[in-house]
mmCIF file of C-alpha atoms in Angstrom:
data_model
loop_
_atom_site.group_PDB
_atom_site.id
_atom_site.type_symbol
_atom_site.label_atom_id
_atom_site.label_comp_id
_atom_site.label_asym_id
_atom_site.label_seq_id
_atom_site.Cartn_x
_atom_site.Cartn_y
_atom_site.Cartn_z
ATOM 1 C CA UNK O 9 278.908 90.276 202.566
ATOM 2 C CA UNK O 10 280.856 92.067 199.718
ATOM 3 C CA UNK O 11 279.456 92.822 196.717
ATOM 4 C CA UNK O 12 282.375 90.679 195.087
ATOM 5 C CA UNK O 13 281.328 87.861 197.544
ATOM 6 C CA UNK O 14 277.502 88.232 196.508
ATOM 7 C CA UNK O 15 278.613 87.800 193.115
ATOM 8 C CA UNK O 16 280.852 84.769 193.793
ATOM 9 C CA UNK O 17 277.873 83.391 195.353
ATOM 10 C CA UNK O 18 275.186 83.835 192.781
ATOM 11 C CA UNK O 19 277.661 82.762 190.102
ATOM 12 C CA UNK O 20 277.900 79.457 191.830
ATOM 13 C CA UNK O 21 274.625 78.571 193.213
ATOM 14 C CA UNK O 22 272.314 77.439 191.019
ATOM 15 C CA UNK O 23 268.931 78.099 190.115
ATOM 16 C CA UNK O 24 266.739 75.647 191.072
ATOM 17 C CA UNK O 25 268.906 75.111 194.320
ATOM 18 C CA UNK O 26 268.069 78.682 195.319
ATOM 19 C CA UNK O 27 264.368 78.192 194.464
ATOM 20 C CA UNK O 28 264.418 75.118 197.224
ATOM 21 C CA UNK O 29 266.245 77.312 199.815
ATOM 22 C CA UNK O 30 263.586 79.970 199.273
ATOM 23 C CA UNK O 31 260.326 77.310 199.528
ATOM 24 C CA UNK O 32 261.886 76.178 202.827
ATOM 25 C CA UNK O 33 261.923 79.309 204.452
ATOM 26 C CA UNK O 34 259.091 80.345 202.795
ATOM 27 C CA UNK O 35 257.721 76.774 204.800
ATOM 28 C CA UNK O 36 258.068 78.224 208.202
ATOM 29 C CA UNK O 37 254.706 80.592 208.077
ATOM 30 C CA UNK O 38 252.658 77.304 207.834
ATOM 31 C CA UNK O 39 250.973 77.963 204.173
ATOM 32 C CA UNK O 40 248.489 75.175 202.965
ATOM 33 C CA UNK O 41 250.381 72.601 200.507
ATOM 34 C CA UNK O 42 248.886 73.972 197.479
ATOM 35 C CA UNK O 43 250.236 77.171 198.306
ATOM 36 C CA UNK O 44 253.707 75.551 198.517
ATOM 37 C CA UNK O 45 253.071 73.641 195.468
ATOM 38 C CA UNK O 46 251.844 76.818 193.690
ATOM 39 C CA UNK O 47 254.973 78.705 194.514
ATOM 40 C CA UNK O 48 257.073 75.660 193.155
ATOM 41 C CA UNK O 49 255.062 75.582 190.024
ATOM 42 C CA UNK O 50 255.605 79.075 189.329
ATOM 43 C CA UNK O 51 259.415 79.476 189.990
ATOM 44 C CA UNK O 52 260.461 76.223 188.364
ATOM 45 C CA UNK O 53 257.906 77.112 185.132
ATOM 46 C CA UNK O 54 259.397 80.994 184.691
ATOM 47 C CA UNK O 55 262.838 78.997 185.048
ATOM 48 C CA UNK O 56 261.914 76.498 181.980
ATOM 49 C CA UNK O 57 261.338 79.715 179.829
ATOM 50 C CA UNK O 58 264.408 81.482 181.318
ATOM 51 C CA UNK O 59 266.466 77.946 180.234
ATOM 52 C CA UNK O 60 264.866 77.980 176.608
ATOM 53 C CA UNK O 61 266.108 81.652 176.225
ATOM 54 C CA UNK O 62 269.513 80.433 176.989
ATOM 55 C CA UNK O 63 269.278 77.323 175.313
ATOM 56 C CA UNK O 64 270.249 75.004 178.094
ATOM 57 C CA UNK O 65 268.649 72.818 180.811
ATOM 58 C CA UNK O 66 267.141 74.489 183.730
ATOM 59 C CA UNK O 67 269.689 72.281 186.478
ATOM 60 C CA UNK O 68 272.474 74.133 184.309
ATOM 61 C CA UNK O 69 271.371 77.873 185.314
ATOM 62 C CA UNK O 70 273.007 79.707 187.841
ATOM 63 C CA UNK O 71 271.431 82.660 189.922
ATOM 64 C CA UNK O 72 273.611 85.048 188.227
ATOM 65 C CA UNK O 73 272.025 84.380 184.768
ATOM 66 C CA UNK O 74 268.786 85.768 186.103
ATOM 67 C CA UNK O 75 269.408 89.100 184.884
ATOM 68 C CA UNK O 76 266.195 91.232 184.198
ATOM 69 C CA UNK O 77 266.677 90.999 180.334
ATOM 70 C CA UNK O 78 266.561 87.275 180.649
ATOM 71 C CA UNK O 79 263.157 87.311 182.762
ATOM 72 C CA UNK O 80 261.799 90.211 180.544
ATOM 73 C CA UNK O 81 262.423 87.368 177.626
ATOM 74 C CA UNK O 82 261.226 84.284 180.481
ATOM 75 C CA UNK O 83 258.162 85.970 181.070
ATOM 76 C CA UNK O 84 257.004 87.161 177.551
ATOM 77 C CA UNK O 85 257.193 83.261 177.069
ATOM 78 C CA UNK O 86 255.776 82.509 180.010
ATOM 79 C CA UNK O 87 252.750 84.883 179.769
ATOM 80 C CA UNK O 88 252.113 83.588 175.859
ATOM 81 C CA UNK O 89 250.015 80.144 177.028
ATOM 82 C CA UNK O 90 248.756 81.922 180.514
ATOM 83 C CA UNK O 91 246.151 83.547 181.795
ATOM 84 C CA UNK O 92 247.040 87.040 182.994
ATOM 85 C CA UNK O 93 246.059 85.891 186.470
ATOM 86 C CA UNK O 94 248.589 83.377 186.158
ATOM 87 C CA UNK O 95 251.286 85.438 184.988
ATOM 88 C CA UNK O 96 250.433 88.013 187.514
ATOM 89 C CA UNK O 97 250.351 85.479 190.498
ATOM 90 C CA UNK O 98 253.991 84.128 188.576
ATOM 91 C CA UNK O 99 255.300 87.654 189.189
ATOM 92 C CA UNK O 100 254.150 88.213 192.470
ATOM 93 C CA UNK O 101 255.928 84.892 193.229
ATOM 94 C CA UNK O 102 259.189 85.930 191.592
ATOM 95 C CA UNK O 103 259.119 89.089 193.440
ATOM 96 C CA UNK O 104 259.114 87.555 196.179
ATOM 97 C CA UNK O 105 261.740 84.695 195.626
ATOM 98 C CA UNK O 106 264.144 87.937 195.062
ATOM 99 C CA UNK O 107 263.414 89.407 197.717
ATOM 100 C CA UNK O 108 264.796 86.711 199.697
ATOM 101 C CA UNK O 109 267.944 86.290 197.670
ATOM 102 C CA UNK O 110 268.648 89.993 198.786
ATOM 103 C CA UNK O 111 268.115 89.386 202.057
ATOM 104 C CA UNK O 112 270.520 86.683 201.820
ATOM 105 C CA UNK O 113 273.183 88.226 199.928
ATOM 106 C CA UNK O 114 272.807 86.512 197.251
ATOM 107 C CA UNK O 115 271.799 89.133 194.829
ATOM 108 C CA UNK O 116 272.336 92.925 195.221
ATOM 109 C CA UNK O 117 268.933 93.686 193.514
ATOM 110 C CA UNK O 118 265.315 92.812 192.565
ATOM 111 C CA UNK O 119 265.238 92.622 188.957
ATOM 112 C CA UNK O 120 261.186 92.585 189.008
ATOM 113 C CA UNK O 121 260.102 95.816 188.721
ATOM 114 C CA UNK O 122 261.861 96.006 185.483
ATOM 115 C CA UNK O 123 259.585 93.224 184.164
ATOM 116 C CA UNK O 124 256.301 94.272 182.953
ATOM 117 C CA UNK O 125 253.248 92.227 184.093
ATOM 118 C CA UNK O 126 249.588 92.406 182.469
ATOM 119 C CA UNK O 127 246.981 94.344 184.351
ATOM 120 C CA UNK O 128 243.951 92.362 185.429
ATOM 121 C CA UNK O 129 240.235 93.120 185.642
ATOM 122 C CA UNK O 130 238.995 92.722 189.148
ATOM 123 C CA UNK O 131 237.222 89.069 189.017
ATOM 124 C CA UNK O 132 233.389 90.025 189.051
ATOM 125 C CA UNK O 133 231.766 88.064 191.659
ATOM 126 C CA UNK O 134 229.325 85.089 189.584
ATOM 127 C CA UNK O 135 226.551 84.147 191.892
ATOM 128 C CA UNK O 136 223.719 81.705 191.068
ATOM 129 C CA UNK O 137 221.549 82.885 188.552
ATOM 130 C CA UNK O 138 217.512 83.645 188.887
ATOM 131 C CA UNK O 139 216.655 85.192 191.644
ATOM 132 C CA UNK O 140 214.943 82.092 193.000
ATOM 133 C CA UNK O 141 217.356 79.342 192.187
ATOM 134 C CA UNK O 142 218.739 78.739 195.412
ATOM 135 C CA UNK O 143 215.290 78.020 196.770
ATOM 136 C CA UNK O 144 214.360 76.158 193.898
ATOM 137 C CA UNK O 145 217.954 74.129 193.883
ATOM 138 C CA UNK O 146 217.575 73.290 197.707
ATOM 139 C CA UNK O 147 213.442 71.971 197.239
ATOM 140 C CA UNK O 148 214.535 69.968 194.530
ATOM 141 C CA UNK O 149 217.227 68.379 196.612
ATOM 142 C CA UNK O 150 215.111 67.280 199.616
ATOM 143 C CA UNK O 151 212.502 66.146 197.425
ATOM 144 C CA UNK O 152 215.028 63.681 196.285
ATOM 145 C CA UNK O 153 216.116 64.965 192.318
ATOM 146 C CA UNK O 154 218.995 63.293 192.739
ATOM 147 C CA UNK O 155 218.605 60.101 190.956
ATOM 148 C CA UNK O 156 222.006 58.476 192.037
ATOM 149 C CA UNK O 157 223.038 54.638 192.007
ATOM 150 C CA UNK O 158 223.243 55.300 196.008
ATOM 151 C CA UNK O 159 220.974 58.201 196.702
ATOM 152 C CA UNK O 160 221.906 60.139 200.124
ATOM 153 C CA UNK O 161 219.403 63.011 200.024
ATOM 154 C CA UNK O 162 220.315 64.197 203.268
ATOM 155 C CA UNK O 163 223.982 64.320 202.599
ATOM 156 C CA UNK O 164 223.045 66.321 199.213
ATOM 157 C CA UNK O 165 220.661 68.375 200.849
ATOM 158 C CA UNK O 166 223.126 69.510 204.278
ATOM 159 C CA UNK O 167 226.404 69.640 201.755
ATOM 160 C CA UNK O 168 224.146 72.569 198.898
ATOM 161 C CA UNK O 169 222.546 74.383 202.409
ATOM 162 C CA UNK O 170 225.924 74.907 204.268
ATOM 163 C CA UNK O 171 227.600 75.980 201.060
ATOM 164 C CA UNK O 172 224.718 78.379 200.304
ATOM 165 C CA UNK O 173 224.201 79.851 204.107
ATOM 166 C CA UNK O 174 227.752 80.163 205.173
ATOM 167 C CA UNK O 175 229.388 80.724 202.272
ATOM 168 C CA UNK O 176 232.159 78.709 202.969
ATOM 169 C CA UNK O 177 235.200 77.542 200.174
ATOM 170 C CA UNK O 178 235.770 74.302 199.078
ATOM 171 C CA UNK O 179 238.894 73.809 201.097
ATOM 172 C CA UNK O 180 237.469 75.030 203.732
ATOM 173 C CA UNK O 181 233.908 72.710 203.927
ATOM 174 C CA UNK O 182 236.477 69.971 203.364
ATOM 175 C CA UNK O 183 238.499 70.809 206.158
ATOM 176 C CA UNK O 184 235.256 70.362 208.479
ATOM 177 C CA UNK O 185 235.112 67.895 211.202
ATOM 178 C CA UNK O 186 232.187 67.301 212.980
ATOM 179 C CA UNK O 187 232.949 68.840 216.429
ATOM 180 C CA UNK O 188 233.447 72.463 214.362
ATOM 181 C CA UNK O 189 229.517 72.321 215.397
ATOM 182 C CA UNK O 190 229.584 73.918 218.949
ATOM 183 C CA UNK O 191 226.889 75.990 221.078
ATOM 184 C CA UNK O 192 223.843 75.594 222.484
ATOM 185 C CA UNK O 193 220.629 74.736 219.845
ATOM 186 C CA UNK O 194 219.463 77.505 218.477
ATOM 187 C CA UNK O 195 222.571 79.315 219.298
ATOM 188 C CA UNK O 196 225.089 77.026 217.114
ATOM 189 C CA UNK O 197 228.326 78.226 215.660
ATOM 190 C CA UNK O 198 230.594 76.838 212.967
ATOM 191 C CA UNK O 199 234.204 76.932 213.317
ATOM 192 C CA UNK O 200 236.157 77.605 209.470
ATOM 193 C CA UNK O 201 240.013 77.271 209.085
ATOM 194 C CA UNK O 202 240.304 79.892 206.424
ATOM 195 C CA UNK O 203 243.382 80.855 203.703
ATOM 196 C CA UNK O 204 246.508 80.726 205.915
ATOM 197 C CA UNK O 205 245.522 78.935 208.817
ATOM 198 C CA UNK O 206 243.182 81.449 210.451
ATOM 199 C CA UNK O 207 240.340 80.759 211.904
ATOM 200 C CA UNK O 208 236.475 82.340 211.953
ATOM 201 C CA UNK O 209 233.602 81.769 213.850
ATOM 202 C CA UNK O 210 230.283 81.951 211.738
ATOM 203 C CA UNK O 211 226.499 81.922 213.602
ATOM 204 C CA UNK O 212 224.354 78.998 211.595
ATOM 205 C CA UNK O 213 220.635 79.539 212.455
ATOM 206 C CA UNK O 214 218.392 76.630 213.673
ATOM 207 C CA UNK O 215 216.820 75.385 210.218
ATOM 208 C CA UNK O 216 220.354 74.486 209.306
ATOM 209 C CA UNK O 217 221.208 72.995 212.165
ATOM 210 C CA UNK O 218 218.284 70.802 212.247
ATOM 211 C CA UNK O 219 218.991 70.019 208.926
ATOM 212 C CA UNK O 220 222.632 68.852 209.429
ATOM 213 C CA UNK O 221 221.718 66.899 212.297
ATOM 214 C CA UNK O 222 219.508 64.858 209.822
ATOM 215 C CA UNK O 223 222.410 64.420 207.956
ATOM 216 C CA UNK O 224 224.682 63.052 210.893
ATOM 217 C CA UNK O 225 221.591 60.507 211.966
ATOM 218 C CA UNK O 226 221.130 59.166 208.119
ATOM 219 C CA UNK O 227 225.043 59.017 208.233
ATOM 220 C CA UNK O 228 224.717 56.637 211.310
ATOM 221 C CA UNK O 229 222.334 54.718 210.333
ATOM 222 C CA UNK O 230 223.960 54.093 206.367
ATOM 223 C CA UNK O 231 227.373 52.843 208.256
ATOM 224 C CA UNK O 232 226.208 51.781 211.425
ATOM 225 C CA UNK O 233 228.135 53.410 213.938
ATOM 226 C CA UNK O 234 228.213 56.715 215.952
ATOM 227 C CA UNK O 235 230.029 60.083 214.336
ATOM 228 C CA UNK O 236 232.566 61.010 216.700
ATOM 229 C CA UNK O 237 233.573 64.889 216.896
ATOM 230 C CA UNK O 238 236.987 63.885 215.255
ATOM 231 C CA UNK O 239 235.445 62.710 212.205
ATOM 232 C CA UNK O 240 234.922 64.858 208.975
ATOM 233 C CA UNK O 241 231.807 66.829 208.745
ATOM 234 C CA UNK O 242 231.360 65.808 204.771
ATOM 235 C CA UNK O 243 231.599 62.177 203.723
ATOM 236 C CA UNK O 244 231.260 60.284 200.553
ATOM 237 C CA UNK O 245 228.749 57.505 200.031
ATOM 238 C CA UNK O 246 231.437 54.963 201.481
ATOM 239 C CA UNK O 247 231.879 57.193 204.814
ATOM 240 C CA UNK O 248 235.378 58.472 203.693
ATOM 241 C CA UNK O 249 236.265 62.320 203.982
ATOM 242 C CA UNK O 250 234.959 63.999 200.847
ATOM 243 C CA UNK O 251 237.469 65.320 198.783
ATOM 244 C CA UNK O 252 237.978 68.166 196.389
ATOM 245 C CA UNK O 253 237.163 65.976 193.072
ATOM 246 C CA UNK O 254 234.183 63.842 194.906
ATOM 247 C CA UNK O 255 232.972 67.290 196.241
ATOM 248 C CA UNK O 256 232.766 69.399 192.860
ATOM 249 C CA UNK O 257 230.924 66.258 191.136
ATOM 250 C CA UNK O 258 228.732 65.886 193.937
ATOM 251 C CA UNK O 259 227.633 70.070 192.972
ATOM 252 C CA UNK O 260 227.442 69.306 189.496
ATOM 253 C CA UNK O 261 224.918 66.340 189.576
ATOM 254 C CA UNK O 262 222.775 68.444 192.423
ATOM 255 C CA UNK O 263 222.787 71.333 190.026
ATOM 256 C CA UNK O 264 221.617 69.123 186.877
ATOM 257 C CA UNK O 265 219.079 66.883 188.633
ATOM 258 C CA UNK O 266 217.592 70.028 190.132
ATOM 259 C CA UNK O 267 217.442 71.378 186.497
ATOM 260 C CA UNK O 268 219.176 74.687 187.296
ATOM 261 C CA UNK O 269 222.435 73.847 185.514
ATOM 262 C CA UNK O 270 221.906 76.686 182.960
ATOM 263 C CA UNK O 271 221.904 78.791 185.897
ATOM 264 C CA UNK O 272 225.408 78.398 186.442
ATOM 265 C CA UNK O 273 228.085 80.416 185.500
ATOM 266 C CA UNK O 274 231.341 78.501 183.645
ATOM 267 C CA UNK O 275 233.731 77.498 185.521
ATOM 268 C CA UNK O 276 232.012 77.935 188.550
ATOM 269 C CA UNK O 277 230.877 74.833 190.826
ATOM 270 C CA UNK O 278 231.339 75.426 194.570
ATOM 271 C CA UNK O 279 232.381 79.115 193.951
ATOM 272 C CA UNK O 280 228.958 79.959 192.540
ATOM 273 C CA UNK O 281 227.492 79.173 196.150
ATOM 274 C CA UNK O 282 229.703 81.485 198.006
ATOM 275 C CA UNK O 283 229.180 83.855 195.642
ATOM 276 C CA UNK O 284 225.483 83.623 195.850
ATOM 277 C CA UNK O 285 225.550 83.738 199.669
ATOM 278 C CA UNK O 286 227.907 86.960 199.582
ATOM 279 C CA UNK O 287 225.611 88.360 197.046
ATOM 280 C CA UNK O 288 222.204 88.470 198.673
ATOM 281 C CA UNK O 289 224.151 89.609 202.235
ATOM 282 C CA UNK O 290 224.710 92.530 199.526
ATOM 283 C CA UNK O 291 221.637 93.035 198.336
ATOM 284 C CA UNK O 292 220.036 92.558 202.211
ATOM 285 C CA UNK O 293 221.877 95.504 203.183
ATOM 286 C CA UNK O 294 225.187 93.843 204.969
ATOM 287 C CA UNK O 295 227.964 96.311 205.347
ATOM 288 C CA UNK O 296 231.429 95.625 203.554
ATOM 289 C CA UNK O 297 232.753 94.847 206.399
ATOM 290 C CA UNK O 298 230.482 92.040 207.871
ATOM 291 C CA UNK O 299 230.660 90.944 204.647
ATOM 292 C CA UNK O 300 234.437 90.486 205.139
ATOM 293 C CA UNK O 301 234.219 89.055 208.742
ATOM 294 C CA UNK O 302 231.569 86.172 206.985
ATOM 295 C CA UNK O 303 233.839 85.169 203.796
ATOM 296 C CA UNK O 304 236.769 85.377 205.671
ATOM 297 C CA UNK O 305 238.104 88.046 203.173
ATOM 298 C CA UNK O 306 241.816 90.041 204.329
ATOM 299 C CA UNK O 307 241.465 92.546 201.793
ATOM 300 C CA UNK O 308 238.395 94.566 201.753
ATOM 301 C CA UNK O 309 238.591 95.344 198.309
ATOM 302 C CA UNK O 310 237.388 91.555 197.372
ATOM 303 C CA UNK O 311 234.271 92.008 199.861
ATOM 304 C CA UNK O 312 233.103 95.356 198.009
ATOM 305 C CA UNK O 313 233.186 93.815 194.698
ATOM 306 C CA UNK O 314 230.049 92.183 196.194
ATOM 307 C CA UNK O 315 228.440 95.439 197.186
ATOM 308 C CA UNK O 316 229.476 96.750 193.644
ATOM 309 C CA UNK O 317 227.512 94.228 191.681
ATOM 310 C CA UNK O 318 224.201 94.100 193.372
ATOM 311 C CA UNK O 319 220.877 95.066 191.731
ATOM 312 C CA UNK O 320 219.744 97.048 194.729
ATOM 313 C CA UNK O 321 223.262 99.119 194.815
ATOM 314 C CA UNK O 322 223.088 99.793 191.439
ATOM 315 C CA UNK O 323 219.661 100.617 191.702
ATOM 316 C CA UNK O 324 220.144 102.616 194.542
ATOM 317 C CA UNK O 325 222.909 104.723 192.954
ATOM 318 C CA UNK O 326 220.566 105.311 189.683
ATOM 319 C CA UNK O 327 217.626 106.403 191.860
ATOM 320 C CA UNK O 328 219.862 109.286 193.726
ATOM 321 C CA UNK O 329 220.136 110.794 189.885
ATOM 322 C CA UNK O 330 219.323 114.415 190.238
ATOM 323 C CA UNK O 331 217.808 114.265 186.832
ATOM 324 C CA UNK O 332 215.113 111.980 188.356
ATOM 325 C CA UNK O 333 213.971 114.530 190.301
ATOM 326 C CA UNK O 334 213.250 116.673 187.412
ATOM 327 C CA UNK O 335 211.008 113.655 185.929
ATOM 328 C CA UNK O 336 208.724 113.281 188.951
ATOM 329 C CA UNK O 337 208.485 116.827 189.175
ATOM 330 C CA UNK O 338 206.896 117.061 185.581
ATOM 331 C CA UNK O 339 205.106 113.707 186.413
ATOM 332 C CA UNK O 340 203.615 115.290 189.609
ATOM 333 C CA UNK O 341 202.658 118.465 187.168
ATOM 334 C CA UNK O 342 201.058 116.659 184.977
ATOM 335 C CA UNK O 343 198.764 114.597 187.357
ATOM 336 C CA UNK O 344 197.385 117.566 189.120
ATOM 337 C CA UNK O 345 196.902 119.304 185.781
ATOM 338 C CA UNK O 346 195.049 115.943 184.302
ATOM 339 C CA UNK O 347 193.226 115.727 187.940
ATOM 340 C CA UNK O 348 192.391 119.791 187.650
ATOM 341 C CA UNK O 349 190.971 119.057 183.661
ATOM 342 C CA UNK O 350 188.508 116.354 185.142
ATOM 343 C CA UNK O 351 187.397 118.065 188.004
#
């Protein structure tokens, strides 16, 4: 195609027509529908702020009116009510979205490099805190803290223990089903569909598999019938599949019936027990990249930050001071001379 006919075409097409085109093909790797919805919500909200800087309606905007001084403008907009995490994850999207209309023709160049984007801090992982409040948490919860209209201990108890032993996200102990529990006892293996449809395998030891097997009979016996391998893993106290909204309430009462809800960081719920798990696989001496294997991590950069924050690392790296060897020296010096006074 001509560069006169990519222009013909971008002055015709409009905006929000492109942005379809580009979710469709964008369709065919498989991503989750949040991810889909995501992109949407990003394109379609930098294209509000690109309409408001040409004061018209964002059906009315052609592709050719995204020049890179109109998303410079869009995105200082865009970024004012954000978080830079947004904006950033907005960019990335946008980057993206013009790198297909190149590919296409469409467009003869990505504007986005020209448009500045905010740096952000690596998140710092936000584990439980105490150093015994995931013991504490899980006693409280089998001794039955939970003082519910329709108490299911055993439900509470298996939903807090898998969270806290396999480290698993909320999508992903949603996505459970009850035949994801395979091997031999004592040799039993869950089976997690991760971020883009991949798959891990992660060893559960027997304790928690004697626990969730609790959880399956009590499950039997509240709804009378047998749990077939098709079903979801995690129900709600009417036997339907938990869900994202029934699961993060279900956290918060555990955590304030077991009294450790000053223990948890803000706007943490679920995310505070895979960060806890991660965490003491840190400070137990697991390598970055079993670490990776377990949270189902692509980037290794996300498993370090585990690693990074860990008492014992830290600890570890202060101890290996040189200067420290100077200070037992004289503290060595000073015992034999204090041992040589009284003798």
């Amino acid at each position: 195609m001509s560069v006169a006919e990519a222009g013909a075409r971008a002055s015709s097409m409009r905006a929000v027509d492109a942005v379809e085109e580009y979710l469709v093909v964008r369709g065919a790797a498989k991503p989750s529908p949040h991810t889909i919805a995501a992109y949407r919500r990003d394109l379609l909200g930098v294209l509000g702020c690109v309409a408001e800087v040409g004061r018209c309606g964002r059906a009315e905007l052609r592709v050719a009116d995204l020049s890179g001084g109109v998303l410079r403008q869009a995105f200082a907009g865009f970024a004012a009510e954000r978080a830079p995490s947004s904006v950033v994850r907005a960019w990335s999207t946008w980057n993206g979205f013009f790198g297909f209309l190149v590919a296409e023709g469409v467009v003869e160049g990505n504007p986005m490099p020209g448009v500045r984007r905010p740096r952000v801090k690596p998140a710092e992982p936000k584990p439980l805190m105490g150093e015994d409040t995931p013991e504490r948490l899980l006693e409280a919860l089998a001794a039955g803290c939970r003082r519910a209209r329709d108490p299911w201990p055993e439900r509470d108890l298996a939903v807090l223990a898998l969270a806290l032993l396999t480290g698993l996200r909320s999508a992903e102990m949603l996505g459970l089903r009850v035949d994801a529990l395979s091997g031999r006892a004592g040799e039993r293996r869950i089976r997690v569909v991760g971020k883009g449809g991949r798959t891990r395998s992660l060893p559960i030891e027997a304790p928690l598999e004697v626990l969730v097997e609790a959880y399956l009979r009590s499950r039997e016996v509240r709804f009378g019938g047998r749990v077939r391998g098709a079903d979801a893993l995690l129900v709600d106290n009417r036997g339907r599949p938990l869900r994202r909204g029934g699961l993060q309430y279900l956290v918060r009462q555990c955590y304030r019936h077991a009294g450790v809800h000053d223990r948890v960081a803000r706007g943490t719920l679920v995310h505070a027990l895979r960060h806890t798990f991660a965490t003491r696989l840190a400070e137990d001496g697991a390598s970055v990249t079993e670490i990776m294997r377990l949270l189902g991590h692509t980037s290794i950069t996300s498993s370090q930050s585990y690693i990074d924050v860990t008492a014992s690392a830290q600890r570890e790296a202060a101890r290996s001071n040189r200067t420290y060897g100077v200070l037992r020296r004289l503290a060595e010096d000073g015992a034999s001379a204090e041992a040589g006074a009284a003798g």
